[in-house]
XYZ file of N, CA and C in Angstrom:
546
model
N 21.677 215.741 30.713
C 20.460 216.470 30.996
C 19.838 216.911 29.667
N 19.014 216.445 29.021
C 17.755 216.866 28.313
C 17.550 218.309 28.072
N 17.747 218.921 26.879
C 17.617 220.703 26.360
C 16.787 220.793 26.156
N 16.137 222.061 26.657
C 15.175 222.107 25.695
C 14.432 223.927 25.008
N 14.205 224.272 24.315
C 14.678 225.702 23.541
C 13.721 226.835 23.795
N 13.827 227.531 24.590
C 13.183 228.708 24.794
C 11.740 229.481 23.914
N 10.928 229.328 24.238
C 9.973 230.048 23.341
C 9.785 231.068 22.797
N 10.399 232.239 23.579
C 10.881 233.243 23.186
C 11.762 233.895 22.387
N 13.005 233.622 23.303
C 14.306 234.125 22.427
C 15.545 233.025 22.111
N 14.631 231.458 22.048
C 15.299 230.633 21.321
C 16.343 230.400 21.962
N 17.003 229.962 22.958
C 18.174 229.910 23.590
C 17.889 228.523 24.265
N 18.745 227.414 24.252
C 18.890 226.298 24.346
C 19.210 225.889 26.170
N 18.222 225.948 27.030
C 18.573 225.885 28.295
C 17.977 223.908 28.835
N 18.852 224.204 29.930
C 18.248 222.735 30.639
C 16.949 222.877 30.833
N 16.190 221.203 30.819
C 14.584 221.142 31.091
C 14.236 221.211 32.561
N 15.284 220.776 33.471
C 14.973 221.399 34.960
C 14.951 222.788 35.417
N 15.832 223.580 34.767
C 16.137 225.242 34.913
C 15.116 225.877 34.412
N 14.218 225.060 33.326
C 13.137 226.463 32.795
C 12.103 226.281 33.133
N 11.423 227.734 33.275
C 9.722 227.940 33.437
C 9.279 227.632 32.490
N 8.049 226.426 32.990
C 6.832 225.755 32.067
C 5.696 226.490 32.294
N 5.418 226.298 30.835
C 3.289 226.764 30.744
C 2.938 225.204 30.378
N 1.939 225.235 30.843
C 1.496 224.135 30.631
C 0.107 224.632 29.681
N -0.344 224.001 28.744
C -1.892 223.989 28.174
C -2.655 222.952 27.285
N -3.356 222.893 27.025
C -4.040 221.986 26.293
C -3.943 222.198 24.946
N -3.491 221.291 24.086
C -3.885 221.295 22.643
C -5.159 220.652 21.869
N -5.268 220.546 20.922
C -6.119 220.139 19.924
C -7.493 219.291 20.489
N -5.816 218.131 20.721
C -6.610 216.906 21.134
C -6.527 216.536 22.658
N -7.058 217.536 23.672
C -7.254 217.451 24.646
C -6.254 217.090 25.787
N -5.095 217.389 24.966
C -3.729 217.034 25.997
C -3.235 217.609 26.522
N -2.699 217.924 27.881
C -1.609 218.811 28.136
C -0.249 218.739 28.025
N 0.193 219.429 27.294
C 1.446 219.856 26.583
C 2.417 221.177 27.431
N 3.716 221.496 27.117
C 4.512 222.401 27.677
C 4.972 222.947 26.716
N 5.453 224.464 27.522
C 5.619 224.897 26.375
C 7.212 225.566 27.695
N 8.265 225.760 26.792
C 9.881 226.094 28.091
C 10.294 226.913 27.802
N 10.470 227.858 28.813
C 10.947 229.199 28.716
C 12.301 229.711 29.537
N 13.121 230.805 29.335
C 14.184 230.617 30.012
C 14.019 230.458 31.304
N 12.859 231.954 31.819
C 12.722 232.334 33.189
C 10.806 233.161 32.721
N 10.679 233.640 33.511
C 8.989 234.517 33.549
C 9.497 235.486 33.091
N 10.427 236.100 32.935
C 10.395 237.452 31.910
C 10.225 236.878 30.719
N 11.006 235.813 30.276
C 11.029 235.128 28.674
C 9.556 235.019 28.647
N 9.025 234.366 29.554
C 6.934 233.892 29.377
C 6.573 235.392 29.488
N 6.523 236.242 29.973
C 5.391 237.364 30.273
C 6.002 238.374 28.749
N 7.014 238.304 28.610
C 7.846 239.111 27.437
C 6.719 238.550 26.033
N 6.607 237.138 25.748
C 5.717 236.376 24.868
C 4.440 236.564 24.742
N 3.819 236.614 26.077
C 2.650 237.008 26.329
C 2.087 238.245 25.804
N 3.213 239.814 26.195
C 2.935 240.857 25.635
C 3.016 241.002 24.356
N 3.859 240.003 23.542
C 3.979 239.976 22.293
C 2.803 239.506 21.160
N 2.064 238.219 22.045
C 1.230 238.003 21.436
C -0.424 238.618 22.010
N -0.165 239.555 23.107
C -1.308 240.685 23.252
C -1.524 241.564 22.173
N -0.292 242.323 21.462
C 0.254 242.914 20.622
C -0.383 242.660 19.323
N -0.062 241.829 19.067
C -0.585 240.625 17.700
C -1.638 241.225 17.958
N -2.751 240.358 18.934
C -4.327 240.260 19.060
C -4.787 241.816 18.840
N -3.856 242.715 19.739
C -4.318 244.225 19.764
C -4.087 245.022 18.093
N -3.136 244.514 17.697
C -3.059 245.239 15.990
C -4.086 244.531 15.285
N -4.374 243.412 15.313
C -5.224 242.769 14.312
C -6.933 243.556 14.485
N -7.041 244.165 16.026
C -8.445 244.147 16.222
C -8.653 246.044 15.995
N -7.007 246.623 15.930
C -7.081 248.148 15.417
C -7.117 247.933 14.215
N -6.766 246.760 13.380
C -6.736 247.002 12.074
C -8.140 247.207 11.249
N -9.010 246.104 11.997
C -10.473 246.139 11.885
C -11.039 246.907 12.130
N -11.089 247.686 13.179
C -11.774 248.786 14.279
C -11.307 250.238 12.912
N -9.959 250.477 12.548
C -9.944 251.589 11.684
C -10.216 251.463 10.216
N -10.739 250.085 9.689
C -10.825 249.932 8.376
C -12.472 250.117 8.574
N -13.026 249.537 9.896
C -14.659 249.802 10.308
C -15.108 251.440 10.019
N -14.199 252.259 10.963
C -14.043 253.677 11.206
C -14.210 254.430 10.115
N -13.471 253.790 8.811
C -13.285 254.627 7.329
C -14.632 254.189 6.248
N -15.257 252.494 6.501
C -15.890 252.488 5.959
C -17.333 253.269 6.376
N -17.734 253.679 7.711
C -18.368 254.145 8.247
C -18.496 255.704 7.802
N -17.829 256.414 8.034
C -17.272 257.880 6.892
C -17.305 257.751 5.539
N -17.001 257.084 4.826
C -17.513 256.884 3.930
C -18.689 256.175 3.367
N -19.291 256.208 4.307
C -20.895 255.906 4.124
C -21.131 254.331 3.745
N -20.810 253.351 3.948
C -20.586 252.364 3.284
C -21.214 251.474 4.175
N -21.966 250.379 3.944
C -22.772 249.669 4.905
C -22.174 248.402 4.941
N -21.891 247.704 6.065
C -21.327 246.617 6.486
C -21.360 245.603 5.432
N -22.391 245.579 4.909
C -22.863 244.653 3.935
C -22.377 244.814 2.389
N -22.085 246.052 2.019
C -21.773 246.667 1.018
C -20.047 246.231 0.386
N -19.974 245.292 -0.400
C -18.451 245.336 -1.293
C -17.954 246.723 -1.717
N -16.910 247.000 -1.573
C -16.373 248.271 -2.539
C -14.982 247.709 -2.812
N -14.978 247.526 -4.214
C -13.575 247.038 -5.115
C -12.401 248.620 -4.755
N -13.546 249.539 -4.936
C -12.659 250.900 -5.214
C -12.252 251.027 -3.582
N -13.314 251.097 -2.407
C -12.620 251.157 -1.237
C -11.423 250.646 -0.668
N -11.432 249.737 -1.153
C -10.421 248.371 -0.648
C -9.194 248.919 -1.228
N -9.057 249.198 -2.594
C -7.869 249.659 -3.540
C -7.338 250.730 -2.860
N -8.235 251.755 -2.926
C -7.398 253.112 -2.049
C -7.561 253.243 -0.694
N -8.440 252.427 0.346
C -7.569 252.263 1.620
C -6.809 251.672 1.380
N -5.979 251.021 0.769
C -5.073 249.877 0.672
C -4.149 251.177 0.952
N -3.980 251.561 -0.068
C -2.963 253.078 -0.311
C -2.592 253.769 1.260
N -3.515 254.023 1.968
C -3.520 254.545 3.283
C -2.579 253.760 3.927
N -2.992 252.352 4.009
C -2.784 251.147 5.345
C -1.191 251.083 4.685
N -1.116 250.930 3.188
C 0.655 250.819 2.903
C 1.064 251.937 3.623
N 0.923 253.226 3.631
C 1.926 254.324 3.701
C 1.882 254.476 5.341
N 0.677 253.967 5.977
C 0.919 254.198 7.860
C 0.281 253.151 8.461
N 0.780 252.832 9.755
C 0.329 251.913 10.145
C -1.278 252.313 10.754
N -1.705 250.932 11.202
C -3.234 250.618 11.731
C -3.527 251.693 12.502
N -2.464 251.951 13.566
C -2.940 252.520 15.232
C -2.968 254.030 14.662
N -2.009 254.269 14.345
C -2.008 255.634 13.662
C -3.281 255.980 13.054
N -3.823 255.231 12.125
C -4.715 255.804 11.297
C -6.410 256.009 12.147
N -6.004 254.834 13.130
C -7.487 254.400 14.404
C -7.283 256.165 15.160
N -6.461 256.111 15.541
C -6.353 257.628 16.509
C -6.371 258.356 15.814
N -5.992 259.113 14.391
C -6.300 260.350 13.537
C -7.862 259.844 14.013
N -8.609 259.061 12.833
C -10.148 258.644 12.776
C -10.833 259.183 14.348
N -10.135 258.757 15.391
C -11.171 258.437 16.310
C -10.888 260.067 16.729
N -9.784 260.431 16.543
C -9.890 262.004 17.450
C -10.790 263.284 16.507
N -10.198 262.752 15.264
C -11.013 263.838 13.842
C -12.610 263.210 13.393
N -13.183 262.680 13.815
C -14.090 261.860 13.580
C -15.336 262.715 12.729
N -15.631 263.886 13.944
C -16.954 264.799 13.741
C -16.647 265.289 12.361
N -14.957 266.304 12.335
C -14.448 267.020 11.385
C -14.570 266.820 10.114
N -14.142 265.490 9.991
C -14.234 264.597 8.536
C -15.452 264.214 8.319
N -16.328 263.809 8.677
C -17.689 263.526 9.028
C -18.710 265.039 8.474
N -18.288 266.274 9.136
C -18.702 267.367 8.770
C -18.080 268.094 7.310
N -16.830 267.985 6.922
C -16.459 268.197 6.103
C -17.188 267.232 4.561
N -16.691 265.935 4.694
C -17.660 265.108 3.820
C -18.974 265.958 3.521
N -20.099 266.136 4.538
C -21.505 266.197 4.561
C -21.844 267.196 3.974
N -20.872 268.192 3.826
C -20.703 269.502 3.147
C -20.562 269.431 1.666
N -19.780 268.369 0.990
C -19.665 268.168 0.340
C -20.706 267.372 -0.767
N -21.333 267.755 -2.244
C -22.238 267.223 -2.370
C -21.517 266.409 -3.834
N -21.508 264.659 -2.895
C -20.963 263.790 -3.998
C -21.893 263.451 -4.981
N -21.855 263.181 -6.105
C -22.469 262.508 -7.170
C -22.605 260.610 -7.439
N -21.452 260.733 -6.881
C -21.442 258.783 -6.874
C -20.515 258.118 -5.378
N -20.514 257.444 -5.035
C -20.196 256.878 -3.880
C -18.506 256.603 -4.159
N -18.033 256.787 -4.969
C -16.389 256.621 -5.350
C -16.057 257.545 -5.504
N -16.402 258.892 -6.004
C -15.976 260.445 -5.705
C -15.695 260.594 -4.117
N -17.160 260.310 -3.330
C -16.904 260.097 -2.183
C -15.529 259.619 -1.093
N -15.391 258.407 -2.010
C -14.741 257.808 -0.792
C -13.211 257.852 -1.615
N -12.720 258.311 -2.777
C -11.745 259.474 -3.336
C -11.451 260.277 -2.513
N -12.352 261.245 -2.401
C -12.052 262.588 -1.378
C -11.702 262.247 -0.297
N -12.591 261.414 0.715
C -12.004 260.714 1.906
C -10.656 260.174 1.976
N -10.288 259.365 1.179
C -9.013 258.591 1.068
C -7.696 259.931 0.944
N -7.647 260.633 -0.155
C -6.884 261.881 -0.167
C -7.215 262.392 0.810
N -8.312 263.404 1.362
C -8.145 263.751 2.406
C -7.289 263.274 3.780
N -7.538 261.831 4.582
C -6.985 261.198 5.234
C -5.381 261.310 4.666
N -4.729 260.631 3.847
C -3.925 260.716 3.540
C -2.774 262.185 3.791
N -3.229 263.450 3.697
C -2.324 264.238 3.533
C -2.870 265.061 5.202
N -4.070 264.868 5.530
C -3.926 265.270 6.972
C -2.987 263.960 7.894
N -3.317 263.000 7.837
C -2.546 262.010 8.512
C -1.148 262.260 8.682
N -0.126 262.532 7.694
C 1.283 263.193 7.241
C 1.129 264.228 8.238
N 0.214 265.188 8.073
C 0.238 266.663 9.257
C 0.162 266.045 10.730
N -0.599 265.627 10.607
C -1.028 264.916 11.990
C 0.137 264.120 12.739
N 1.209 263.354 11.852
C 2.108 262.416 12.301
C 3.018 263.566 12.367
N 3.715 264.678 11.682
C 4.692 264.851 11.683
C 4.260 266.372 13.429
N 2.898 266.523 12.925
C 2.923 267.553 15.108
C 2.901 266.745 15.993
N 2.481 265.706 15.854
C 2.838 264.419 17.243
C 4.015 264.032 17.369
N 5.060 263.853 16.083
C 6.322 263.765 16.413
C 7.379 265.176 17.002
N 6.757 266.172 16.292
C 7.176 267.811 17.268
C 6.953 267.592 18.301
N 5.860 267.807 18.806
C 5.285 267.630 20.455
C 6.202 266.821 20.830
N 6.373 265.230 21.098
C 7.395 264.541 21.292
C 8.532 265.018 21.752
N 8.953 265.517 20.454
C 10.624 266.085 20.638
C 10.794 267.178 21.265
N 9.318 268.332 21.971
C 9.583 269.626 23.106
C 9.803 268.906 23.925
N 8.770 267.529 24.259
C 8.732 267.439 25.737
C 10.095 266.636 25.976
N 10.721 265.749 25.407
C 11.731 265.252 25.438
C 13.190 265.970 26.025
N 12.517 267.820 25.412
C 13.834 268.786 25.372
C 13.558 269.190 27.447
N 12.254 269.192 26.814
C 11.709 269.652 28.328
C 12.221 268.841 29.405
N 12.128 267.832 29.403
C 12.456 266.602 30.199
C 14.027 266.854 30.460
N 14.660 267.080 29.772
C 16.472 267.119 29.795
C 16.427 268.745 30.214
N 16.068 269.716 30.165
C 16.118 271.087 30.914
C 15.734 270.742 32.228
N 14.799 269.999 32.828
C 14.289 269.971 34.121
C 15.292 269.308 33.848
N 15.753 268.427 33.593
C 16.588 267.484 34.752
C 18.109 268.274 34.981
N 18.479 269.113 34.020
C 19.588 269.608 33.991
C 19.267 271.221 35.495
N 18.355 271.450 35.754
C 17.497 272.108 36.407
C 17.835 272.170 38.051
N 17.256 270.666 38.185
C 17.020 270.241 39.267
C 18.508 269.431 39.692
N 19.339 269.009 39.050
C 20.692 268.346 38.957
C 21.549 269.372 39.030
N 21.341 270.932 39.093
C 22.237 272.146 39.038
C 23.612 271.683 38.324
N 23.482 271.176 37.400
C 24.336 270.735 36.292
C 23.977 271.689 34.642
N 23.893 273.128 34.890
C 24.110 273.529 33.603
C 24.720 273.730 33.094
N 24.940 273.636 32.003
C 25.844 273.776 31.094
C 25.971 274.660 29.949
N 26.682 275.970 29.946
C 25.949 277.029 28.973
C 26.893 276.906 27.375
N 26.506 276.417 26.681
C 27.846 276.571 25.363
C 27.442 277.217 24.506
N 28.828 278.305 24.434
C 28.456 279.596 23.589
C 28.952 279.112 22.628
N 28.328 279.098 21.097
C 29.153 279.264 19.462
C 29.753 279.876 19.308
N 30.731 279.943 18.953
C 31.884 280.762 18.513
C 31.390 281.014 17.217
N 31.451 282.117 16.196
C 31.509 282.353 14.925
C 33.117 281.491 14.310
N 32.775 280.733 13.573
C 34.040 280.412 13.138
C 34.886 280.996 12.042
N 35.490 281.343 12.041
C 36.589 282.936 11.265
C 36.636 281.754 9.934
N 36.420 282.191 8.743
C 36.943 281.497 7.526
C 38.339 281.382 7.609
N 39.037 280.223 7.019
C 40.352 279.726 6.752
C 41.251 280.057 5.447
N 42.050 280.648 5.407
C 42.689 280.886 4.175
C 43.135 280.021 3.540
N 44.318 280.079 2.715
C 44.482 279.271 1.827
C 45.943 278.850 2.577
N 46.835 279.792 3.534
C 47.609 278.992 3.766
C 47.424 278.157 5.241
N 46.168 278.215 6.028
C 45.536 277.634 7.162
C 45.411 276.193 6.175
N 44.871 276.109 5.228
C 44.379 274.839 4.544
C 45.742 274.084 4.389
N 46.728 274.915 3.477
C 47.641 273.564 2.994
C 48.555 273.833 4.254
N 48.591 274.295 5.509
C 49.849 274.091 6.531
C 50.724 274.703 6.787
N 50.988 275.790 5.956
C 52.024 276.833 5.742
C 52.216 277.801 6.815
């Protein structure tokens, strides 16, 4: 019987046992593509939704920053590019799309307040700015997280009448003959 290798997670199954996609390539052919089972295909699928969805936050928040920083679609900036670069290394895309899209007015109002002299002072301040609120911003979304998480395990310990109360003991310091055994 004829193998043939999973698209997914690479695992070498028979060509009668696996789920086919079928699609067209290049040159107008239909081709297969073999999977273990439909979790292996729909698992792929979300993977390469994923792909499509980071590539189009990556755009959407590099749009977002050049926009705040006043910068017109049309407009090169050597200096923009350099220090968003700085941003996009230290956090990812989605992160930086949701600070932008929720702080939008703030930064927007803060900037406008501000009276730049050249368009790279500008988008300086922006870049630092972003940068050290983003850090604030990531590290109360990861707090929040970790209440509700606590929250989640109290209700359940709650509703499961499974509590469990553990008292600390102060632990008494050890002498010297507790240490060597004596």
């Amino acid at each position: 019987m004829p193998k043939v290798t999973c698209r997914y997670c690479k695992n070498k199954i028979d060509k009668k046992d696996a789920f086919i996609e079928e699609y067209l390539n290049d040159n107008l052919e239909i081709k297969n593509r073999y999977f273990c089972n439909e979790k292996c295909y729909n698992d792929k699928q979300k993977e390469e939704e994923r792909k499509i969805w980071l590539k189009e936050v990556k755009k959407l928040s590099r749009e977002k920053a050049r926009l705040l920083c006043e910068l017109d679609e049309k407009e090169k900036s050597i200096y923009f590019s350099s220090t968003y670069k700085i941003i996009t290394d230290k956090f990812n895309d989605e992160d930086i799309y949701e600070f932008l899209c929720k702080y939008e007015k703030d930064i927007k109002e803060i900037l406008d307040s501000k009276d730049f002299k050249t368009s790279a002072s500008r988008i300086k301040y922006f870049c630092a700015m972003i940068e050290n609120q983003l850090e604030r911003y990531l590290l109360e979304k990861e707090q929040t997280k970790r209440v509700e998480e606590k929250k989640v395990v109290v209700e359940t310990e709650i509703d499961d009448f499974d509590i469990n109360v553990s008292i600390d003991k102060k632990e008494k310091r050890r002498d010297i003959n507790d240490i060597l055994g004596l």
